[in-house]
mmCIF file of C-alpha atoms and ligand atoms in Angstrom:
data_model
loop_
_atom_site.group_PDB
_atom_site.id
_atom_site.type_symbol
_atom_site.label_atom_id
_atom_site.label_comp_id
_atom_site.label_asym_id
_atom_site.label_seq_id
_atom_site.Cartn_x
_atom_site.Cartn_y
_atom_site.Cartn_z
ATOM 1 C CA UNK A 828 0.000 0.000 0.000
ATOM 2 C CA UNK A 829 1.239 3.448 -0.827
ATOM 3 C CA UNK A 830 1.135 5.932 1.962
ATOM 4 C CA UNK A 831 0.792 9.573 0.976
ATOM 5 C CA UNK A 832 3.717 11.773 1.814
ATOM 6 C CA UNK A 833 4.378 15.409 0.955
ATOM 7 C CA UNK A 834 7.148 15.812 -1.630
ATOM 8 C CA UNK A 835 9.328 17.267 1.029
ATOM 9 C CA UNK A 836 9.082 18.585 4.536
ATOM 10 C CA UNK A 837 7.255 21.924 4.285
ATOM 11 C CA UNK A 838 9.424 24.643 5.823
ATOM 12 C CA UNK A 839 6.399 25.875 7.778
ATOM 13 C CA UNK A 840 6.092 22.554 9.575
ATOM 14 C CA UNK A 841 9.671 22.519 10.683
ATOM 15 C CA UNK A 842 10.524 23.711 14.151
ATOM 16 C CA UNK A 843 12.467 26.946 13.689
ATOM 17 C CA UNK A 844 16.128 26.465 14.358
ATOM 18 C CA UNK A 845 16.219 29.023 17.173
ATOM 19 C CA UNK A 846 13.438 27.159 18.984
ATOM 20 C CA UNK A 847 15.112 23.873 18.242
ATOM 21 C CA UNK A 848 18.509 24.977 19.469
ATOM 22 C CA UNK A 849 16.935 26.304 22.660
ATOM 23 C CA UNK A 850 15.060 23.095 22.966
ATOM 24 C CA UNK A 851 18.063 20.904 22.522
ATOM 25 C CA UNK A 852 18.739 20.568 26.196
ATOM 26 C CA UNK A 853 15.100 19.634 26.726
ATOM 27 C CA UNK A 854 15.177 17.039 23.968
ATOM 28 C CA UNK A 855 18.291 15.615 25.561
ATOM 29 C CA UNK A 856 16.455 15.516 28.849
ATOM 30 C CA UNK A 857 13.447 13.977 27.131
ATOM 31 C CA UNK A 858 15.660 11.278 25.651
ATOM 32 C CA UNK A 859 16.987 10.511 29.101
ATOM 33 C CA UNK A 860 13.435 10.335 30.437
ATOM 34 C CA UNK A 861 12.374 8.051 27.604
ATOM 35 C CA UNK A 862 15.300 5.783 28.310
ATOM 36 C CA UNK A 863 14.217 5.689 31.919
ATOM 37 C CA UNK A 864 10.821 4.511 30.703
ATOM 38 C CA UNK A 865 9.071 7.840 31.256
ATOM 39 C CA UNK A 866 7.152 9.661 28.529
ATOM 40 C CA UNK A 867 7.972 13.263 27.660
ATOM 41 C CA UNK A 868 5.047 14.118 25.370
ATOM 42 C CA UNK A 869 5.133 17.881 25.761
ATOM 43 C CA UNK A 870 8.576 18.031 24.192
ATOM 44 C CA UNK A 871 8.405 15.262 21.599
ATOM 45 C CA UNK A 872 4.837 16.073 20.581
ATOM 46 C CA UNK A 873 5.865 19.565 19.550
ATOM 47 C CA UNK A 874 7.649 18.406 16.410
ATOM 48 C CA UNK A 875 6.267 17.112 13.177
ATOM 49 C CA UNK A 876 5.664 13.429 12.590
ATOM 50 C CA UNK A 877 5.779 12.280 8.941
ATOM 51 C CA UNK A 878 2.650 10.494 7.742
ATOM 52 C CA UNK A 879 4.352 7.130 7.473
ATOM 53 C CA UNK A 880 2.904 5.638 10.569
ATOM 54 C CA UNK A 881 6.440 5.544 11.895
ATOM 55 C CA UNK A 882 6.972 7.780 14.883
ATOM 56 C CA UNK A 883 9.965 9.620 13.429
ATOM 57 C CA UNK A 884 10.388 13.367 13.766
ATOM 58 C CA UNK A 885 12.122 15.459 11.147
ATOM 59 C CA UNK A 886 13.535 18.386 13.048
ATOM 60 C CA UNK A 887 15.830 20.722 11.236
ATOM 61 C CA UNK A 888 19.484 19.890 11.830
ATOM 62 C CA UNK A 889 21.221 22.868 13.461
ATOM 63 C CA UNK A 890 23.028 24.962 10.866
ATOM 64 C CA UNK A 891 26.227 24.677 12.874
ATOM 65 C CA UNK A 892 26.174 20.863 12.532
ATOM 66 C CA UNK A 893 25.307 20.880 8.815
ATOM 67 C CA UNK A 894 28.157 23.279 8.047
ATOM 68 C CA UNK A 895 30.858 21.734 10.223
ATOM 69 C CA UNK A 896 30.341 17.973 9.768
ATOM 70 C CA UNK A 897 30.980 17.481 6.061
ATOM 71 C CA UNK A 898 32.246 15.206 3.348
ATOM 72 C CA UNK A 899 34.241 17.126 0.741
ATOM 73 C CA UNK A 900 37.416 15.172 0.049
ATOM 74 C CA UNK A 901 38.869 18.002 -2.038
ATOM 75 C CA UNK A 902 39.514 19.623 1.363
ATOM 76 C CA UNK A 903 40.487 16.540 3.366
ATOM 77 C CA UNK A 904 38.876 13.326 4.531
ATOM 78 C CA UNK A 905 38.049 14.332 8.122
ATOM 79 C CA UNK A 906 34.538 15.556 8.855
ATOM 80 C CA UNK A 907 35.868 18.857 10.172
ATOM 81 C CA UNK A 908 38.444 19.356 7.381
ATOM 82 C CA UNK A 909 36.117 20.989 4.820
ATOM 83 C CA UNK A 910 35.065 23.822 7.113
ATOM 84 C CA UNK A 911 38.638 24.425 8.183
ATOM 85 C CA UNK A 912 40.198 24.200 4.718
ATOM 86 C CA UNK A 913 37.583 25.367 2.211
ATOM 87 C CA UNK A 914 38.474 29.048 2.565
ATOM 88 C CA UNK A 915 40.757 28.668 -0.454
ATOM 89 C CA UNK A 916 37.795 28.017 -2.765
ATOM 90 C CA UNK A 917 36.746 31.096 -4.751
ATOM 91 C CA UNK A 918 33.056 30.628 -5.615
ATOM 92 C CA UNK A 919 32.761 33.841 -7.657
ATOM 93 C CA UNK A 920 33.118 34.486 -10.529
ATOM 94 C CA UNK A 921 32.034 30.965 -11.505
ATOM 95 C CA UNK A 922 31.226 29.422 -14.842
ATOM 96 C CA UNK A 923 29.672 26.128 -15.847
ATOM 97 C CA UNK A 924 30.686 24.407 -19.057
ATOM 98 C CA UNK A 925 27.656 22.842 -20.727
ATOM 99 C CA UNK A 926 28.342 20.345 -23.474
ATOM 100 C CA UNK A 927 27.498 16.985 -24.990
ATOM 101 C CA UNK A 928 24.013 16.348 -26.302
ATOM 102 C CA UNK A 929 22.529 19.827 -25.965
ATOM 103 C CA UNK A 930 21.259 22.220 -28.582
ATOM 104 C CA UNK A 931 24.034 24.760 -28.053
ATOM 105 C CA UNK A 932 27.122 23.768 -26.016
ATOM 106 C CA UNK A 933 28.606 26.775 -24.250
ATOM 107 C CA UNK A 934 30.298 28.040 -21.119
ATOM 108 C CA UNK A 935 27.728 29.795 -18.952
ATOM 109 C CA UNK A 936 28.406 32.372 -16.329
ATOM 110 C CA UNK A 937 26.630 30.916 -13.286
ATOM 111 C CA UNK A 938 24.459 33.996 -12.761
ATOM 112 C CA UNK A 939 23.314 33.865 -16.411
ATOM 113 C CA UNK A 940 22.614 30.139 -16.146
ATOM 114 C CA UNK A 941 20.268 30.658 -13.201
ATOM 115 C CA UNK A 942 18.832 34.069 -14.123
ATOM 116 C CA UNK A 943 15.037 34.200 -14.109
ATOM 117 C CA UNK A 944 14.535 30.612 -12.932
ATOM 118 C CA UNK A 945 12.052 30.073 -10.087
ATOM 119 C CA UNK A 946 13.792 29.992 -6.718
ATOM 120 C CA UNK A 947 12.856 27.110 -4.446
ATOM 121 C CA UNK A 948 12.962 26.571 -0.707
ATOM 122 C CA UNK A 949 13.066 22.875 0.159
ATOM 123 C CA UNK A 950 13.592 21.061 3.405
ATOM 124 C CA UNK A 951 14.974 17.616 2.615
ATOM 125 C CA UNK A 952 16.264 14.664 4.539
ATOM 126 C CA UNK A 953 19.953 14.086 3.688
ATOM 127 C CA UNK A 954 21.160 10.477 4.142
ATOM 128 C CA UNK A 955 24.836 9.693 3.753
ATOM 129 C CA UNK A 956 25.876 6.210 2.620
ATOM 130 C CA UNK A 957 27.903 6.118 5.852
ATOM 131 C CA UNK A 958 24.559 5.833 7.741
ATOM 132 C CA UNK A 959 24.289 9.305 9.252
ATOM 133 C CA UNK A 960 21.576 11.751 8.290
ATOM 134 C CA UNK A 961 20.440 15.354 8.638
ATOM 135 C CA UNK A 962 17.449 17.539 7.718
ATOM 136 C CA UNK A 963 18.514 20.580 5.722
ATOM 137 C CA UNK A 964 16.676 23.639 4.354
ATOM 138 C CA UNK A 965 18.043 24.274 0.848
ATOM 139 C CA UNK A 966 17.548 27.175 -1.520
ATOM 140 C CA UNK A 967 18.134 26.877 -5.238
ATOM 141 C CA UNK A 968 16.448 25.976 -8.495
ATOM 142 C CA UNK A 969 14.947 22.825 -9.914
ATOM 143 C CA UNK A 970 17.457 20.878 -11.950
ATOM 144 C CA UNK A 971 14.742 20.317 -14.557
ATOM 145 C CA UNK A 972 14.445 24.071 -15.102
ATOM 146 C CA UNK A 973 18.172 24.342 -15.770
ATOM 147 C CA UNK A 974 18.033 21.353 -18.123
ATOM 148 C CA UNK A 975 15.094 22.890 -19.988
ATOM 149 C CA UNK A 976 17.256 25.981 -20.533
ATOM 150 C CA UNK A 977 20.057 23.792 -21.912
ATOM 151 C CA UNK A 978 17.740 21.963 -24.342
ATOM 152 C CA UNK A 979 19.016 18.367 -24.387
ATOM 153 C CA UNK A 980 18.780 16.694 -27.805
ATOM 154 C CA UNK A 981 16.369 13.733 -28.190
ATOM 155 C CA UNK A 982 19.242 11.228 -27.902
ATOM 156 C CA UNK A 983 20.343 12.502 -24.444
ATOM 157 C CA UNK A 984 19.754 9.876 -21.737
ATOM 158 C CA UNK A 985 22.082 10.827 -18.856
ATOM 159 C CA UNK A 986 23.496 13.929 -17.191
ATOM 160 C CA UNK A 987 27.094 14.010 -15.979
ATOM 161 C CA UNK A 988 28.286 16.580 -13.420
ATOM 162 C CA UNK A 989 31.901 17.484 -12.688
ATOM 163 C CA UNK A 990 33.463 19.348 -9.753
ATOM 164 C CA UNK A 991 36.172 21.980 -10.157
ATOM 165 C CA UNK A 992 39.672 20.577 -10.703
ATOM 166 C CA UNK A 993 42.162 23.005 -9.154
ATOM 167 C CA UNK A 994 44.648 21.761 -6.548
ATOM 168 C CA UNK A 995 45.436 25.390 -5.655
ATOM 169 C CA UNK A 996 41.877 26.004 -4.523
ATOM 170 C CA UNK A 997 41.233 22.409 -3.514
ATOM 171 C CA UNK A 998 44.352 21.157 -1.704
ATOM 172 C CA UNK A 999 42.902 17.664 -1.185
ATOM 173 C CA UNK A 1000 43.325 17.144 -4.932
ATOM 174 C CA UNK A 1001 47.098 16.936 -4.363
ATOM 175 C CA UNK A 1002 46.417 13.559 -2.764
ATOM 176 C CA UNK A 1003 45.032 10.622 -4.736
ATOM 177 C CA UNK A 1004 42.155 9.821 -2.363
ATOM 178 C CA UNK A 1005 39.836 9.724 -5.390
ATOM 179 C CA UNK A 1006 40.428 10.110 -9.111
ATOM 180 C CA UNK A 1007 39.909 13.852 -9.567
ATOM 181 C CA UNK A 1008 37.845 15.688 -10.554
ATOM 182 C CA UNK A 1009 34.857 14.309 -8.632
ATOM 183 C CA UNK A 1010 32.119 13.213 -11.021
ATOM 184 C CA UNK A 1011 28.526 12.207 -10.610
ATOM 185 C CA UNK A 1012 25.608 11.422 -12.876
ATOM 186 C CA UNK A 1013 21.891 10.832 -13.134
ATOM 187 C CA UNK A 1014 19.617 9.248 -15.667
ATOM 188 C CA UNK A 1015 17.840 12.076 -17.481
ATOM 189 C CA UNK A 1016 14.410 11.099 -16.144
ATOM 190 C CA UNK A 1017 15.801 11.129 -12.589
ATOM 191 C CA UNK A 1018 17.268 14.555 -13.230
ATOM 192 C CA UNK A 1019 13.897 15.789 -14.479
ATOM 193 C CA UNK A 1020 12.129 14.697 -11.283
ATOM 194 C CA UNK A 1021 10.832 17.788 -9.466
ATOM 195 C CA UNK A 1022 12.651 16.812 -6.259
ATOM 196 C CA UNK A 1023 16.094 17.177 -7.861
ATOM 197 C CA UNK A 1024 17.593 20.587 -7.281
ATOM 198 C CA UNK A 1025 20.708 22.632 -7.804
ATOM 199 C CA UNK A 1026 21.307 24.409 -4.528
ATOM 200 C CA UNK A 1027 22.937 27.805 -4.174
ATOM 201 C CA UNK A 1028 21.917 28.365 -0.559
ATOM 202 C CA UNK A 1029 21.065 26.688 2.732
ATOM 203 C CA UNK A 1030 19.511 27.990 5.950
ATOM 204 C CA UNK A 1031 18.536 31.115 4.031
ATOM 205 C CA UNK A 1032 22.156 32.070 3.297
ATOM 206 C CA UNK A 1033 24.551 31.609 0.408
ATOM 207 C CA UNK A 1034 25.789 28.036 0.485
ATOM 208 C CA UNK A 1035 29.097 27.868 2.381
ATOM 209 C CA UNK A 1036 32.204 26.633 0.601
ATOM 210 C CA UNK A 1037 32.334 23.442 2.649
ATOM 211 C CA UNK A 1038 28.815 22.497 1.536
ATOM 212 C CA UNK A 1039 29.597 22.907 -2.162
ATOM 213 C CA UNK A 1040 29.597 26.572 -3.134
ATOM 214 C CA UNK A 1041 28.496 28.000 -5.399
ATOM 215 C CA UNK A 1042 26.398 25.238 -6.999
ATOM 216 C CA UNK A 1043 25.664 21.786 -5.642
ATOM 217 C CA UNK A 1044 23.354 18.953 -6.624
ATOM 218 C CA UNK A 1045 20.678 17.792 -4.147
ATOM 219 C CA UNK A 1046 18.870 14.498 -4.868
ATOM 220 C CA UNK A 1047 17.237 13.643 -1.548
ATOM 221 C CA UNK A 1048 16.163 10.072 -2.353
ATOM 222 C CA UNK A 1049 19.774 9.061 -3.042
ATOM 223 C CA UNK A 1050 22.796 8.644 -0.809
ATOM 224 C CA UNK A 1051 24.637 11.880 -0.170
ATOM 225 C CA UNK A 1052 27.599 11.083 -2.405
ATOM 226 C CA UNK A 1053 25.370 11.691 -5.441
ATOM 227 C CA UNK A 1054 25.100 15.316 -4.273
ATOM 228 C CA UNK A 1055 28.163 16.580 -6.106
ATOM 229 C CA UNK A 1056 29.581 19.904 -4.937
ATOM 230 C CA UNK A 1057 31.097 22.937 -6.654
ATOM 231 C CA UNK A 1058 29.904 21.953 -10.130
ATOM 232 C CA UNK A 1059 31.799 23.371 -13.131
ATOM 233 C CA UNK A 1060 30.520 21.151 -15.914
ATOM 234 C CA UNK A 1061 27.200 19.635 -16.974
ATOM 235 C CA UNK A 1062 27.372 17.195 -19.877
ATOM 236 C CA UNK A 1063 24.467 15.387 -21.520
ATOM 237 C CA UNK A 1064 25.263 11.919 -22.847
ATOM 238 C CA UNK A 1065 23.573 8.867 -24.348
ATOM 239 C CA UNK A 1066 25.547 6.406 -22.208
ATOM 240 C CA UNK A 1067 25.793 6.042 -18.439
ATOM 241 C CA UNK A 1068 28.679 8.232 -17.263
ATOM 242 C CA UNK A 1069 31.332 6.932 -14.908
ATOM 243 C CA UNK A 1070 31.089 8.337 -11.386
ATOM 244 C CA UNK A 1071 33.768 8.843 -8.739
ATOM 245 C CA UNK A 1072 32.696 6.518 -5.936
ATOM 246 C CA UNK A 1073 31.521 3.843 -8.343
ATOM 247 C CA UNK A 1074 34.945 3.996 -10.028
ATOM 248 C CA UNK A 1075 36.672 3.779 -6.654
ATOM 249 C CA UNK A 1076 34.699 0.782 -5.335
ATOM 250 C CA UNK A 1077 31.971 -0.515 -7.636
ATOM 251 C CA UNK A 1078 30.846 -3.254 -5.264
ATOM 252 C CA UNK A 1079 30.210 -0.689 -2.510
ATOM 253 C CA UNK A 1080 28.845 2.355 -4.351
ATOM 254 C CA UNK A 1081 26.492 1.897 -7.270
ATOM 255 C CA UNK A 1082 25.565 4.372 -9.971
ATOM 256 C CA UNK A 1083 21.965 4.577 -8.745
ATOM 257 C CA UNK A 1084 22.723 4.826 -5.008
ATOM 258 C CA UNK A 1085 19.065 5.075 -4.054
ATOM 259 C CA UNK A 1086 18.564 5.028 -0.300
ATOM 260 C CA UNK A 1087 17.402 1.480 0.360
ATOM 261 C CA UNK A 1088 17.171 -0.034 3.852
ATOM 262 C CA UNK A 1089 16.909 -3.538 2.374
ATOM 263 C CA UNK A 1090 20.219 -3.451 0.515
ATOM 264 C CA UNK A 1091 23.127 -3.315 2.920
ATOM 265 C CA UNK A 1092 26.484 -1.808 2.189
ATOM 266 C CA UNK A 1093 28.955 -4.731 2.087
ATOM 267 C CA UNK A 1094 30.527 -3.465 5.328
ATOM 268 C CA UNK A 1095 27.516 -2.153 7.308
ATOM 269 C CA UNK A 1096 23.748 -2.211 7.478
ATOM 270 C CA UNK A 1097 21.674 0.441 5.711
ATOM 271 C CA UNK A 1098 18.527 -0.425 7.686
ATOM 272 C CA UNK A 1099 19.262 2.213 10.345
ATOM 273 C CA UNK A 1100 20.808 5.642 10.490
ATOM 274 C CA UNK A 1101 22.142 8.090 13.036
ATOM 275 C CA UNK A 1102 20.402 11.447 12.749
ATOM 276 C CA UNK A 1103 23.056 13.999 13.664
ATOM 277 C CA UNK A 1104 22.177 15.412 17.087
ATOM 278 C CA UNK A 1105 20.193 12.353 18.165
ATOM 279 C CA UNK A 1106 21.128 9.580 20.488
ATOM 280 C CA UNK A 1107 19.145 6.564 19.269
ATOM 281 C CA UNK A 1108 19.438 5.278 15.716
ATOM 282 C CA UNK A 1109 16.295 5.502 13.600
ATOM 283 C CA UNK A 1110 14.946 3.370 10.764
ATOM 284 C CA UNK A 1111 16.038 4.300 7.258
ATOM 285 C CA UNK A 1112 13.106 4.756 4.882
ATOM 286 C CA UNK A 1113 12.908 3.421 1.312
ATOM 287 C CA UNK A 1114 14.095 6.127 -1.084
ATOM 288 C CA UNK A 1115 14.771 8.140 2.085
ATOM 289 C CA UNK A 1116 11.009 8.583 2.513
ATOM 290 C CA UNK A 1117 10.396 9.883 -1.029
ATOM 291 C CA UNK A 1118 9.084 6.619 -2.533
ATOM 292 C CA UNK A 1119 5.829 8.104 -3.665
ATOM 293 C CA UNK A 1120 7.559 10.784 -5.711
ATOM 294 C CA UNK A 1121 10.365 8.709 -7.229
ATOM 295 C CA UNK A 1122 9.440 5.025 -6.924
ATOM 296 C CA UNK A 1123 7.977 4.865 -10.445
ATOM 297 C CA UNK A 1124 11.370 5.819 -11.917
ATOM 298 C CA UNK A 1125 12.584 2.357 -10.971
ATOM 299 C CA UNK A 1126 9.530 0.256 -11.819
ATOM 300 C CA UNK A 1127 10.605 -3.180 -13.005
ATOM 301 C CA UNK A 1128 14.258 -2.670 -12.025
ATOM 302 C CA UNK A 1129 16.007 -5.080 -9.704
ATOM 303 C CA UNK A 1130 17.180 -2.677 -7.012
ATOM 304 C CA UNK A 1131 19.677 -5.250 -5.696
ATOM 305 C CA UNK A 1132 21.388 -5.295 -9.070
ATOM 306 C CA UNK A 1133 20.998 -1.581 -9.775
ATOM 307 C CA UNK A 1134 22.033 -0.433 -6.289
HETATM 308 N N1 MTE B 1113 31.230 16.409 -3.830
HETATM 309 C C1 MTE B 1113 32.558 16.530 -4.035
HETATM 310 N N2 MTE B 1113 32.986 17.269 -5.056
HETATM 311 N N3 MTE B 1113 33.459 15.929 -3.219
HETATM 312 C C2 MTE B 1113 33.076 15.131 -2.183
HETATM 313 O O1 MTE B 1113 33.942 14.574 -1.468
HETATM 314 N N4 MTE B 1113 31.197 14.172 -0.926
HETATM 315 C C3 MTE B 1113 29.857 13.637 -1.118
HETATM 316 C C4 MTE B 1113 28.872 14.720 -1.541
HETATM 317 N N5 MTE B 1113 29.425 15.551 -2.572
HETATM 318 C C5 MTE B 1113 31.686 14.970 -1.954
HETATM 319 C C6 MTE B 1113 30.776 15.655 -2.795
HETATM 320 C C7 MTE B 1113 29.353 12.951 0.059
HETATM 321 S S1 MTE B 1113 30.037 11.431 0.406
HETATM 322 C C8 MTE B 1113 28.337 13.444 0.823
HETATM 323 S S2 MTE B 1113 27.622 12.540 2.070
HETATM 324 C C9 MTE B 1113 27.856 14.812 0.622
HETATM 325 O O2 MTE B 1113 28.548 15.506 -0.406
HETATM 326 C C10 MTE B 1113 28.042 15.574 1.909
HETATM 327 O O3 MTE B 1113 27.424 16.818 1.845
HETATM 328 P P1 MTE B 1113 27.464 17.777 3.126
HETATM 329 O O4 MTE B 1113 28.901 17.946 3.501
HETATM 330 O O5 MTE B 1113 26.838 19.065 2.663
HETATM 331 O O6 MTE B 1113 26.665 17.089 4.192
#
């Protein structure tokens, strides 16, 4: 049975961060009470419960956590490296090379590429393949609106994204942790799904360098590594592009990388996740809770094979 869910978490239903931060001590206390077998309904009842039947709240992750606990290997492999090291990235001026199967390949100035497109505010769950998660308010544009501007030719089937390659600005690229530049890709119909966005902001501010300034992909039903940061190239192709983590370890990181609690990572379970700021682990939801919006993209596909 399909259970209706909103396409995202409406910003209005999210506890404002200031309230949440103030409430943190209380939630901590509530957790302790719950562990002691005592209910704390006044605190827990104040936040939103998704309509899944599962008693899981989606409180906004504090901005401080979302901007200081990061994966951005171009600035180091530690979670606190990106914030410390990403000051060398210069997000303006910025251009995006558009090529491959589009009507008119060209290098776009980022501001021209986005000019006039509808701005979106979306609060999405963010689930890393490493089994931690957050809830983040993004600002940006729909990827489909950008693609419409680029006019893919009828033979285009995939979109490839590439991060900046510049070891001066990105010192982690002096080390061969991954094959640089970082690359990611989507099937064109996935990219056209209304949930997919190109973010330029978060928490109502310009997106910080460590989170992928000035332009970063957000595909909330997929593991976080699909959300490529600091994009400098968008290429339309008729064949599935190679992608960084899939190249590095194909048996561990698939091209599709849809959040799927029933398909474990070879080295850990994907059935549960640790929401940053919470004590107890929570259940991971199929397609990260966005099954109703994206499930049909994968109809008839064996999600164990196309993981
Ligand atoms: N993009 C680039 N260019 N380099 C990276 O190392 N890490 C990915 C993804 N995008 C990464 C990247 C991974 S593994 C995750 S989980 C998310 O970014 C983390 O995004 P966050 O730091 O905003 O939470």
